[in-house]
XYZ file of N, CA and C in Angstrom:
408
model
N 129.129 90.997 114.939
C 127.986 90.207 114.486
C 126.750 90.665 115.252
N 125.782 90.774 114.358
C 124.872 91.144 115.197
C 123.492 90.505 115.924
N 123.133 90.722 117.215
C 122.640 89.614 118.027
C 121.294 88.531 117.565
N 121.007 89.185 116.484
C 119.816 88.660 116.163
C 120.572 87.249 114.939
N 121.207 87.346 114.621
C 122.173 86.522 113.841
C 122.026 85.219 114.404
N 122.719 85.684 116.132
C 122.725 84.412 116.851
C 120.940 83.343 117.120
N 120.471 84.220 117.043
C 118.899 83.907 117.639
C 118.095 83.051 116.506
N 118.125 81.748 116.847
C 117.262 80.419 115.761
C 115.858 80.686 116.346
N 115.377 81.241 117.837
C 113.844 81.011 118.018
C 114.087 81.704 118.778
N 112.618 82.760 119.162
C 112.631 83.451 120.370
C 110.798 83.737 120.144
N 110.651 84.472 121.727
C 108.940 84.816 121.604
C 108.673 86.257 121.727
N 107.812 87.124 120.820
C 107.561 88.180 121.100
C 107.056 88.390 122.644
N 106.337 89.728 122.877
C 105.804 90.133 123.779
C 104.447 89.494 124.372
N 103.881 88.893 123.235
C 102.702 87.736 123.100
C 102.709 86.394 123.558
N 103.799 86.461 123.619
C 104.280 84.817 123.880
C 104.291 83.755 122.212
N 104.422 84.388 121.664
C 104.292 84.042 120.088
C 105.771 84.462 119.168
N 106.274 83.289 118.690
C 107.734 83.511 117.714
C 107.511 84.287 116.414
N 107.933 84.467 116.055
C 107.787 85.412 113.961
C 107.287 84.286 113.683
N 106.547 84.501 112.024
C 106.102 83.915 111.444
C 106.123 84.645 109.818
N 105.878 83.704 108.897
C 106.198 83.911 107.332
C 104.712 83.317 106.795
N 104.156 84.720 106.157
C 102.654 84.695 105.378
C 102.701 84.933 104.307
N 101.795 84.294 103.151
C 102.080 85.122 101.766
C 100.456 85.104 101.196
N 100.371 86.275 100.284
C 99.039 85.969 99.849
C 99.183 86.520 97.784
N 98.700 86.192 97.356
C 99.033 86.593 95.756
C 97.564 86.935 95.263
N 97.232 88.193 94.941
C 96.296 88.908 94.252
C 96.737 88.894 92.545
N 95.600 88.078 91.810
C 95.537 88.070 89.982
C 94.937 89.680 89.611
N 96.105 90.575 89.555
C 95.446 91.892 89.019
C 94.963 91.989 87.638
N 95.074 91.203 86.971
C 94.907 91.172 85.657
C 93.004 90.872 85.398
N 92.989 89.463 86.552
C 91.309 89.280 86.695
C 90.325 90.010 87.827
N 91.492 90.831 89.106
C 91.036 91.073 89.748
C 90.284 90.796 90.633
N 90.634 89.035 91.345
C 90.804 88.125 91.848
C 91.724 87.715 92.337
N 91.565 86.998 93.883
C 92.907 86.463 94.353
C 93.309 85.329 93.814
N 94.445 85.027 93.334
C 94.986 83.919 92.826
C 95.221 82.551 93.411
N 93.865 81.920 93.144
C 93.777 80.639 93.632
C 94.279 79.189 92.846
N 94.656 78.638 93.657
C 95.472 77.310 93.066
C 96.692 77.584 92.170
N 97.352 78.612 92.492
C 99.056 79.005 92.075
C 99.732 78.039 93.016
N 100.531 77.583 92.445
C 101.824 76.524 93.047
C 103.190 77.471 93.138
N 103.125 77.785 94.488
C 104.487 78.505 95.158
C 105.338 77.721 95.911
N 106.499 77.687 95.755
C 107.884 77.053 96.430
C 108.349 77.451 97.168
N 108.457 77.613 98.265
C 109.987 78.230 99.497
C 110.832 77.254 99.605
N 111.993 78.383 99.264
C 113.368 77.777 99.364
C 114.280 78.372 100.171
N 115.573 77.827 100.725
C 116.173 78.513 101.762
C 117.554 78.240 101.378
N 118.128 79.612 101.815
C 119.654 79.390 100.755
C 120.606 79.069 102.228
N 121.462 78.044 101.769
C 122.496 77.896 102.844
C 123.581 78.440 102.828
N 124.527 78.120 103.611
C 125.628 79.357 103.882
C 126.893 79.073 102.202
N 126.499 78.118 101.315
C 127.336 77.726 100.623
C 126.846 78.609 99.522
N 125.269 79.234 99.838
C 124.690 80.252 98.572
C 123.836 79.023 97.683
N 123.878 77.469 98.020
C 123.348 76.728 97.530
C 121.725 76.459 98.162
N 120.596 76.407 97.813
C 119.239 76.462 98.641
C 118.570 75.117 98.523
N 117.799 74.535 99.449
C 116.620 73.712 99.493
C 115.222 73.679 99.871
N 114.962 72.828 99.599
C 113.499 73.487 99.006
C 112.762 72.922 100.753
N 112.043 74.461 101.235
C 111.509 74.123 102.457
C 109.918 73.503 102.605
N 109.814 73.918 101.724
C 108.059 73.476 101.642
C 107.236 73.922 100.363
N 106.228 73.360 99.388
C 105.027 73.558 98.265
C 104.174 73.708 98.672
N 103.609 74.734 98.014
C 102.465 74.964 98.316
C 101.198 74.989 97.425
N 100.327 75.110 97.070
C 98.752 75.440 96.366
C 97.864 76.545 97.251
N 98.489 77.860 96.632
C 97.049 78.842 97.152
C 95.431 78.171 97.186
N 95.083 79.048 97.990
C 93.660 78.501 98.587
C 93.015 79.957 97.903
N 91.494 79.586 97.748
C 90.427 79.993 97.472
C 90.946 81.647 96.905
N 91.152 81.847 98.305
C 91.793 83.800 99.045
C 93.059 84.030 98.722
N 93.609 83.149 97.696
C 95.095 83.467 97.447
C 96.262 83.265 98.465
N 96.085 82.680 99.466
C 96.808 82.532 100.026
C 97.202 81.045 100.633
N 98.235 80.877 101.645
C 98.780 79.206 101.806
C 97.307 78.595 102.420
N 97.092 77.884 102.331
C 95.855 76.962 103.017
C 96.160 76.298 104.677
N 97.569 76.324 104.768
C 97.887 75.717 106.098
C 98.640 77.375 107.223
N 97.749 77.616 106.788
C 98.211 79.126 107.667
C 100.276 79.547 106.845
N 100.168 79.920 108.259
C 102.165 80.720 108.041
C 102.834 79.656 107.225
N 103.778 79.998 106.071
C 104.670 78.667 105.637
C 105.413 78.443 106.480
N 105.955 79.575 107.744
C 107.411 79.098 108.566
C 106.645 79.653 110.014
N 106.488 78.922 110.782
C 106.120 79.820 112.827
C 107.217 78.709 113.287
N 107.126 78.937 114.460
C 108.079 78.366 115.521
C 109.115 78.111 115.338
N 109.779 76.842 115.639
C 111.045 76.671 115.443
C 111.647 76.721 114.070
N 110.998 76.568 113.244
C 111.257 76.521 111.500
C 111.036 77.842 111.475
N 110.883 78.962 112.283
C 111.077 79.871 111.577
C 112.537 80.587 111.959
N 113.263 80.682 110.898
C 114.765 81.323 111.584
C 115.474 81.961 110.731
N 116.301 83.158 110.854
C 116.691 84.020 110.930
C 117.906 83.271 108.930
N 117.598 83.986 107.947
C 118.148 83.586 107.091
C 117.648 84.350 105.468
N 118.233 83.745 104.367
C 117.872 83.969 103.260
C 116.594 82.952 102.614
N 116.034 83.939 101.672
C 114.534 82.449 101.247
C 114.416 83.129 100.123
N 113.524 82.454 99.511
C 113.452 82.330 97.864
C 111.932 81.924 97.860
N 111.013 82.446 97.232
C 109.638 82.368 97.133
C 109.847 81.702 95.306
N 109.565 80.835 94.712
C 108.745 80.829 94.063
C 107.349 80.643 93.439
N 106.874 81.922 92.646
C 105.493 81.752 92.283
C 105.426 80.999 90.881
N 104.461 80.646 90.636
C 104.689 79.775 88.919
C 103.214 79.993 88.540
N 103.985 81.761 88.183
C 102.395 82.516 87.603
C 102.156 82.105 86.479
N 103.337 81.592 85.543
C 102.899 80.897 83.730
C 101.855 80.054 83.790
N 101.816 78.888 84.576
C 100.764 77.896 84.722
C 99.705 78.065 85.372
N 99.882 79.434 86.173
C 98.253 79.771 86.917
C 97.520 80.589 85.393
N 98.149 81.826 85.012
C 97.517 82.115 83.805
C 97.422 81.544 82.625
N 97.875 80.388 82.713
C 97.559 79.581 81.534
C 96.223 78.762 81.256
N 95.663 78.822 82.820
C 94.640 78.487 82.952
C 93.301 79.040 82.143
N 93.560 80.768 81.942
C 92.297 81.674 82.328
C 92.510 82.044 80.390
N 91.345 82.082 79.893
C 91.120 82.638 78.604
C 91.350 84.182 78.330
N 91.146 84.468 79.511
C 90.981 86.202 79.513
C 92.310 86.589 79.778
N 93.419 85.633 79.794
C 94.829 86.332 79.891
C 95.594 86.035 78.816
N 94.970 85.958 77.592
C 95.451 85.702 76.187
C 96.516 85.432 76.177
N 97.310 84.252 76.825
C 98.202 83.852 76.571
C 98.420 82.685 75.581
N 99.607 82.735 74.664
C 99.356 82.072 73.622
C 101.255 81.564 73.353
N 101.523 80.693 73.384
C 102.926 80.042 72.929
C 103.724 80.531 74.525
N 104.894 81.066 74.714
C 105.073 81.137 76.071
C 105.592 82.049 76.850
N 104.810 81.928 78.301
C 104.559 83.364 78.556
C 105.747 83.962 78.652
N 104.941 85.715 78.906
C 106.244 86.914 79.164
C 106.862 86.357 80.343
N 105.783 86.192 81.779
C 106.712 85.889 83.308
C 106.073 84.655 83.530
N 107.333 83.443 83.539
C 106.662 82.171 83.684
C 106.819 82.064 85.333
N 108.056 82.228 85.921
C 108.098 81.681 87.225
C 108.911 83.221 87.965
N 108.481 83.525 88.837
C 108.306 84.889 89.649
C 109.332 84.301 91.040
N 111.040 84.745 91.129
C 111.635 84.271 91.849
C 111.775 85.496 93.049
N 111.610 85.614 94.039
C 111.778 86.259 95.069
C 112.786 86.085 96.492
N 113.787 86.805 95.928
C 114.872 86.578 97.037
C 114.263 87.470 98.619
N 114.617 87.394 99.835
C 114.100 88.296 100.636
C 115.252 87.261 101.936
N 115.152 88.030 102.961
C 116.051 88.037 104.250
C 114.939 87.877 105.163
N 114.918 87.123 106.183
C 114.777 87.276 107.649
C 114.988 87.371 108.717
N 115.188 88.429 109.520
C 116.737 88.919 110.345
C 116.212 88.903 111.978
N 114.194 89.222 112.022
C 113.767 88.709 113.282
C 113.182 88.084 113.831
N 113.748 86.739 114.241
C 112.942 85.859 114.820
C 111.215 85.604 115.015
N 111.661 87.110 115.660
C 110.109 87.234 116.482
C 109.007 88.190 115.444
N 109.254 88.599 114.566
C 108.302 89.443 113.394
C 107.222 88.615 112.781
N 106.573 89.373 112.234
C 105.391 88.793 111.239
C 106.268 89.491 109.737
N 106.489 88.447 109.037
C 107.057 88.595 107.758
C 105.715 88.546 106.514
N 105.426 89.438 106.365
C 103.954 89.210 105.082
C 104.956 89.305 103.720
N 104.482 88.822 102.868
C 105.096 88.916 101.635
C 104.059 88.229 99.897
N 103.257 89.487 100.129
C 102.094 90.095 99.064
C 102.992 89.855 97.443
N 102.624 88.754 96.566
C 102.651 89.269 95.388
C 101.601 89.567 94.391
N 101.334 90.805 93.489
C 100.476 90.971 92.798
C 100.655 90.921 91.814
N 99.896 90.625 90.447
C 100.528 89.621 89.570
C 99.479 89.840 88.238
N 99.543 89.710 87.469
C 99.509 89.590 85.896
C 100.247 89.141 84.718
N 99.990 88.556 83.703
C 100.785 87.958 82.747
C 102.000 88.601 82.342
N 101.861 89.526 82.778
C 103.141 90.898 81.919
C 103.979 91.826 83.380
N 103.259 91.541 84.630
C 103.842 92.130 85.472
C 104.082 91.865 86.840
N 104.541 92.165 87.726
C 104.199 91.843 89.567
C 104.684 92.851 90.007
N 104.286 92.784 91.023
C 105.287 93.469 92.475
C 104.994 92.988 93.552
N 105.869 93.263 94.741
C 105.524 92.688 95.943
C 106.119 94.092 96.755
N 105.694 93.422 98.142
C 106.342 94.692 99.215
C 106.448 93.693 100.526
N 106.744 94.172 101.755
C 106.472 93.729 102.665
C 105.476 93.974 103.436
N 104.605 93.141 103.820
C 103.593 93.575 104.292
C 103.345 93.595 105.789
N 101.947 93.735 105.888
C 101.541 93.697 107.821
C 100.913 92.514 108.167
Protein backbone atom coordinates (compact mmCIF):
# COMPACT_ATOMS: atom_id res chain seq x y z
CA UNK A 1 0.00 0.00 0.00
CA UNK A 2 1.24 3.00 -0.72
CA UNK A 3 2.17 5.76 1.91
CA UNK A 4 0.25 8.45 0.70
CA UNK A 5 -2.95 6.18 0.95
CA UNK A 6 -2.39 6.31 4.62
CA UNK A 7 -2.11 10.23 4.81
CA UNK A 8 -5.89 12.13 5.54
CA UNK A 9 -3.81 15.67 6.09
CA UNK A 10 -0.39 16.78 5.87
CA UNK A 11 1.54 20.34 5.13
CA UNK A 12 3.64 21.14 2.22
CA UNK A 13 6.95 22.89 2.47
CA UNK A 14 4.83 26.21 3.03
CA UNK A 15 3.24 25.19 5.86
CA UNK A 16 0.04 24.84 3.70
CA UNK A 17 -2.07 21.26 3.03
CA UNK A 18 -3.31 20.48 -0.92
CA UNK A 19 -6.10 22.06 -2.00
CA UNK A 20 -8.96 21.48 -4.90
CA UNK A 21 -9.67 24.61 -7.48
CA UNK A 22 -11.86 24.68 -10.44
CA UNK A 23 -12.51 27.31 -12.95
CA UNK A 24 -14.90 26.74 -16.28
CA UNK A 25 -14.22 28.91 -19.43
CA UNK A 26 -17.77 29.27 -22.04
CA UNK A 27 -15.69 28.68 -25.33
CA UNK A 28 -18.53 28.92 -27.33
CA UNK A 29 -19.08 32.85 -25.99
CA UNK A 30 -15.66 33.22 -25.09
CA UNK A 31 -16.31 34.13 -21.64
CA UNK A 32 -15.82 32.61 -18.34
CA UNK A 33 -18.76 30.76 -17.30
CA UNK A 34 -20.53 32.53 -14.73
CA UNK A 35 -23.36 31.29 -12.55
CA UNK A 36 -22.91 27.41 -13.73
CA UNK A 37 -24.09 25.17 -10.83
CA UNK A 38 -21.26 22.51 -10.18
CA UNK A 39 -21.51 19.55 -7.65
CA UNK A 40 -18.58 17.67 -5.88
CA UNK A 41 -19.08 14.40 -5.03
CA UNK A 42 -16.96 11.82 -3.30
CA UNK A 43 -17.11 8.16 -3.96
CA UNK A 44 -16.80 5.84 -0.93
CA UNK A 45 -15.11 2.67 -0.59
CA UNK A 46 -18.59 0.85 -1.48
CA UNK A 47 -18.13 2.83 -5.14
CA UNK A 48 -21.36 4.54 -3.74
CA UNK A 49 -20.67 8.75 -3.55
CA UNK A 50 -21.99 11.83 -1.57
CA UNK A 51 -22.42 14.87 -2.35
CA UNK A 52 -19.51 17.14 -0.71
CA UNK A 53 -20.46 20.52 -1.49
CA UNK A 54 -22.67 23.09 -4.52
CA UNK A 55 -21.56 25.40 -5.92
CA UNK A 56 -22.49 28.74 -8.32
CA UNK A 57 -19.45 30.00 -10.40
CA UNK A 58 -18.62 33.55 -9.79
CA UNK A 59 -18.24 36.37 -12.20
CA UNK A 60 -14.45 34.65 -13.41
CA UNK A 61 -15.88 31.27 -13.70
CA UNK A 62 -14.80 30.03 -10.91
CA UNK A 63 -16.00 28.80 -7.02
CA UNK A 64 -16.70 32.15 -5.19
CA UNK A 65 -15.50 30.71 -1.77
CA UNK A 66 -11.97 30.07 -2.91
CA UNK A 67 -10.66 25.99 -2.99
CA UNK A 68 -13.87 23.55 -2.83
CA UNK A 69 -11.59 21.15 -0.52
CA UNK A 70 -8.08 22.81 1.76
CA UNK A 71 -7.30 21.42 5.03
CA UNK A 72 -8.65 18.75 6.68
CA UNK A 73 -11.50 18.10 4.03
CA UNK A 74 -9.03 17.79 1.78
CA UNK A 75 -8.08 13.95 1.49
CA UNK A 76 -6.64 11.59 -0.44
CA UNK A 77 -9.66 9.76 -2.60
CA UNK A 78 -12.04 9.52 -5.63
CA UNK A 79 -14.45 12.79 -6.65
CA UNK A 80 -16.85 13.47 -9.17
CA UNK A 81 -17.24 17.12 -10.44
CA UNK A 82 -20.46 17.86 -11.74
CA UNK A 83 -20.95 20.70 -14.24
CA UNK A 84 -24.69 21.39 -15.43
CA UNK A 85 -23.58 23.08 -18.66
CA UNK A 86 -27.45 22.36 -20.21
CA UNK A 87 -28.86 25.02 -17.87
CA UNK A 88 -25.93 27.47 -18.06
CA UNK A 89 -26.39 27.48 -22.00
CA UNK A 90 -29.79 27.54 -21.88
CA UNK A 91 -29.52 30.74 -20.68
CA UNK A 92 -27.60 32.49 -23.73
CA UNK A 93 -29.47 33.06 -27.25
CA UNK A 94 -26.27 32.78 -29.05
CA UNK A 95 -26.01 29.03 -28.15
CA UNK A 96 -29.05 28.07 -30.23
CA UNK A 97 -30.18 25.69 -28.18
CA UNK A 98 -33.54 24.47 -28.85
CA UNK A 99 -35.57 21.18 -27.29
CA UNK A 100 -32.65 19.29 -25.40
CA UNK A 101 -29.31 19.75 -25.24
CA UNK A 102 -26.38 17.65 -26.91
CA UNK A 103 -24.25 17.83 -23.18
CA UNK A 104 -26.66 18.47 -20.40
CA UNK A 105 -24.58 17.56 -17.29
CA UNK A 106 -20.60 17.17 -17.71
CA UNK A 107 -19.60 14.25 -15.10
CA UNK A 108 -15.93 14.20 -14.14
CA UNK A 109 -14.41 11.34 -12.38
CA UNK A 110 -10.66 12.27 -11.14
CA UNK A 111 -8.38 10.83 -8.03
CA UNK A 112 -6.53 12.59 -5.34
CA UNK A 113 -3.53 10.74 -4.18
CA UNK A 114 -1.56 14.04 -2.51
CA UNK A 115 -2.52 15.45 0.36
CA UNK A 116 -0.31 18.23 0.07
CA UNK A 117 -0.82 19.31 -3.96
CA UNK A 118 -2.72 22.01 -5.60
CA UNK A 119 -5.32 19.99 -7.62
CA UNK A 120 -6.66 22.63 -10.52
CA UNK A 121 -9.30 21.14 -12.55
CA UNK A 122 -10.16 23.61 -15.74
CA UNK A 123 -13.32 22.75 -17.68
CA UNK A 124 -13.85 24.32 -21.08
CA UNK A 125 -17.06 24.09 -22.44
CA UNK A 126 -19.61 24.66 -25.22
CA UNK A 127 -23.00 23.28 -26.10
CA UNK A 128 -21.52 20.43 -28.24
CA UNK A 129 -18.19 19.98 -26.43
CA UNK A 130 -15.56 20.16 -23.26
CA UNK A 131 -12.39 19.19 -22.10
CA UNK A 132 -10.55 19.49 -19.06
CA UNK A 133 -6.86 18.78 -17.95
CA UNK A 134 -5.16 19.20 -14.83
CA UNK A 135 -4.06 22.24 -14.11
CA UNK A 136 -1.47 24.66 -12.08
Amino acid sequence: MRLLEKVTYSQNQDGHGGFLTCHVLDTANGIPASGMRIELYKYNDDDTKELVKSFVTNSDGRLPSGPALKGPDFTVGQYQWMFYVGDYFARYASSRISGAPFLDVVRLDFGLDDPTDHYHVPLLCSPWSYSTYRGS
